């Protein structure tokens, strides 16, 4: 047992830190720190900087242009980038589709799509969820019917994050209604510019159009865009869901959130003292910090096991639940901390260079928005109820 | 011991519920928030005709209610409907004017006054007033800033507190002034959960007559006003919880997943049961406060109830969203609005922790 | 709406208070206050005092020797007796069997048993639960087979509270295996002195033999001891369970527990100050006090509705859950409050007149025992899980 | 970063688990608690042969371990078995003697020393010592009382703290003495969850040589000793949680109600999942503490871990009993003993709240 990092790992951390110090634009880290809206261009700018260094596809092997890092390196990279307030890397092409294509895609698909993910030519979005499905992901109703060299796709996807920026979407579609619902699903790559596709933003309770509905009406997709075999899409989908979980615990986000919470509670005054010195508030902050200290170690233990070749079992479900609960608690405390200034909803101030000054402290609106927005954490990526089910099944074997 | 409504209150409740159900729509709320005043003036007139402001005051004051349970009946219905109208302001202003021996019949008739008291650095401390008023030859020279003044954009006039003596956090030395919109600068904005408020800046000389009541003595009246307004807000929160409950129960019954209504899943059933229990607790807490609003233990109940409402509101909001899944986070579905509005209850008149601390002080001083 | 009591109710309260002041032996209230063990004789002494005044069968109508009180009077009586540290009234004959006999018993049964319950000739215990049943109460395996003028009873009952003191037991027995499990159950009154009955104490984690197993081997019970009709026992059992709930919220117990908790936390010193002034501890005490204030009103609302003739629905389940959770929280805080002295387990000091002085403060062991013992509150009388199920079913109607 | 056990520790763990599984029975624990010493001396000898006391010390000290993870491995297994042996006392005494420059090889060989430090009015405050020692012509005149001295009935000698200077709550002025059973009066009793302890009264004159280390300087060593003992106790708690988990999972699988194993009920499944998550958290917290036991952030981790263990223990105990139903409350079934023993962890070396407050102080002093 040893909780410390090796000298090599510490050297790697120093290298990452130096890179961030040199290359992460202050404009971008400032926006992230202040909770401002990031534009499509902001993300693309950061992706390009990372790609220049070869550090964009962090989970990718070197043969496909990745850095070939082990899990501990990835963990260090994630810790450092989050602490430095770097924009998050948009995961749909890099963390989700990439690994699926590498494993199940044709050589042509690999050769065509993988470089375009890295160099930013394609912005991918995810077409998994459907309005009637919820946690029952395999309940795919969007159909793809073969017609010559094309599939004709009809149906609707929803919760498509940042779909408004995307030119490509990977979709689960139903190509057969025989057998169990998990059978008969195929995995299709679809150009968003194909006629018959309509994207409609969904405004969430934080007022932001983060997610979208995507409608398909007789959309013709070349058969060459099928990944792997027809009706085997559920296998690829599950593979993707497993790989989506590389940073499921969100330790870095939680730490950044905790630091921000302490800053806010240090500035807010109650009864003539900083809020952070109020024993009730201090107790809640300390409690979540203690939970986070333990959860960070649970995360490292899981990473170490993965590095030693053990397949993650219920552990990743445990990390999903605990990690999201901790982040939501931090969000709730930050909302509480801003006091009466949680009320104003002058969201135009979140745009970079907006003329509107924030109402009250500049951290007030982002903290409130984050509370509302991060209710999603326990819903998406397999709801916490689904995770608890997985955990219980694994141990009870009933 | 009687938990039934009087016939008059029952009639008011029925009429109000019917009217609001017929009149208020989610779109209407959003639309109103986008207007200059943050609410629909025509609707306010109709509510005035129904007797809403009047129910806030006793007959001697020119109304036909005024007791805690009158507030409860009215605000629970407003909460159910989820709309923002300046009735909490009527409660606040009414208590302040009444304490100063001023007539309140205009308020009972629907006049809108805003209260500018809280300041940017005051958080929830009622005693912290940095705005200063000095008596000069021309009248009162008043300089300061006020934070999140609800319904200021709609108010014909504004009650404003300023310090005429004492340290920034002294209870003594706080005075009340009546100012006109022309005396102040407003920066107005929409609120999370509907309605509008403003940041207020004042740097003006007011006439002698602007002072309401004796100088330096407004703190007691502010406490009374906030006690009554807290009861109103808690009752409003209770109404919102009832709507969230209805939405969630309906959703659990209708939404199907894995081949059955999700309300058949035992884990959700048990969590819903806990939510229902806490909403009953919230109702009892509101009853406790409204029943003690004119009694010696008023402030103990103010803090007990605001604390419990704050905790329950968070549970209700978070569980309702979670049980709904993604749809619960969108503004397209009614829950979204109620979730935001109900969450904001904890950010006005002192939050859960603020009132827990105050409850401990109150309970201690009662015991000794 | 009016939260105050009528002048008549206040006069009644004064009458109860005067009675307690005059008649409740200081020896008994002292034992209850200090958490000492109550003997069978202690209970019998208190029952006799109450019976002398006609206040023993509080839910009984006057024709059967009860005081004929309404629900508010019963509530006031319960508030006052608990506040005065009176021993609890043993419920098995008075609150459980009595109402069943009055409603479903034969005239002979009423004439024979009801007076004996009041005058203390019979001590009843309850034979409902069985080892295999748990919350599934209708899963009755104990059989009663008709043999001439007798039933022959075989089987086992468990969790029989204070069964060691009882001379009579009312039992659910299976008289038929046809139909649903709720059918074929009968309600039998059994003399504990009948040959073939064996009582074995179960020691609970507080070290006390509060409950028992009762074994039946070819126990012959006269047919006259059948209540109502054969195979209709489930109806009577459910009636009993509803009437068991007259004081389901336990407001009086909770108030007494809270007062005791505050006393303990006022005496315990941490860092040179009374523990009750420690903000963390004070916050937890205040939180549960606030919950209790609301729950007491929920209880009164339910009582008022019952007085107005409304049948209690899910409300009594809500009161059961919230009431037991609050009491358990108070117990946990009291255990926390006693600090290191929660550890000694010198339970001989709980006996009246024992030579053994308590180890540490005299409240330490009772507080710790109460925490362990009251884990039962959320298990018995319909577990809190069963109650949540009832609440959810009532509103979801699924 | 490496979370695997070294080969030596793995072997010790395996041997210990096997031995304890073969040797310890619930009846044996109850029986031992009823004896004069509160544990079975023969078992202690066997554990000594297995190397248990030795694993508490470094090679230089005469042992073969001594690191945080040595404590973790050993105490987790003791926790799993649920038995009371005086090994926490070995950790406490070892740290105190070592700090005073005294040899500890006897302790490594199985000698039993108790620590009499906590006093009836001290609660969890390490600095509060009312027992007084005065230097007289005959030696040290020591008068005072000590509370809940674990394993005092079994100890050959007792380390006892007394104040030689300073106020009752001063960190300076606390001195350490070695006393014999003949110097003190014990009132011994069984403990909730097994083992025995005693109230200790001393009114004696000790020889000069009874003083261990320089007078008035024991506080730092007491902190170190309690840090190590807290790590041991937390690891023991973790082991107990593992056993409670196994018992509960087995019960959920086997117990049938309403025609199916109760583990099929989703409400219980989800609650069990939360229990499992928290036990993983507890394991990580113990690792954090044991890995930092010799580092600069030791006290921060002591308090973080003791707080988390206290919260988790309560959850685990209460949920396990609830899921078992009535059987979980009886002493006839193994859970009862573990429930009591695990609950008592929060009553030694500072409870959940005590360490939360201490964590806040530690975190603040680290930040500044």
mmCIF file with all atom_site columns, C-alpha atoms in Angstrom, chain A residues 22 127 209 215 220 247 380:
data_model
loop_
_atom_site.group_PDB
_atom_site.id
_atom_site.type_symbol
_atom_site.label_atom_id
_atom_site.label_alt_id
_atom_site.label_comp_id
_atom_site.label_asym_id
_atom_site.label_entity_id
_atom_site.label_seq_id
_atom_site.pdbx_PDB_ins_code
_atom_site.Cartn_x
_atom_site.Cartn_y
_atom_site.Cartn_z
_atom_site.occupancy
_atom_site.B_iso_or_equiv
_atom_site.pdbx_formal_charge
_atom_site.auth_seq_id
_atom_site.auth_comp_id
_atom_site.auth_asym_id
_atom_site.auth_atom_id
_atom_site.pdbx_PDB_model_num
ATOM 1 C CA . UNK A 1 22  ? 1.952   28.009 -21.113 1.00 0.00 ? 22  UNK A CA 1
ATOM 2 C CA . UNK A 1 127 ? -28.374 9.849  -30.589 1.00 0.00 ? 127 UNK A CA 1
ATOM 3 C CA . UNK A 1 209 ? -30.382 25.326 -24.441 1.00 0.00 ? 209 UNK A CA 1
ATOM 4 C CA . UNK A 1 215 ? -36.138 14.597 -35.507 1.00 0.00 ? 215 UNK A CA 1
ATOM 5 C CA . UNK A 1 220 ? -31.364 8.584  -46.135 1.00 0.00 ? 220 UNK A CA 1
ATOM 6 C CA . UNK A 1 247 ? -14.107 9.874  -15.320 1.00 0.00 ? 247 UNK A CA 1
ATOM 7 C CA . UNK A 1 380 ? -28.058 11.007 -17.084 1.00 0.00 ? 380 UNK A CA 1
#
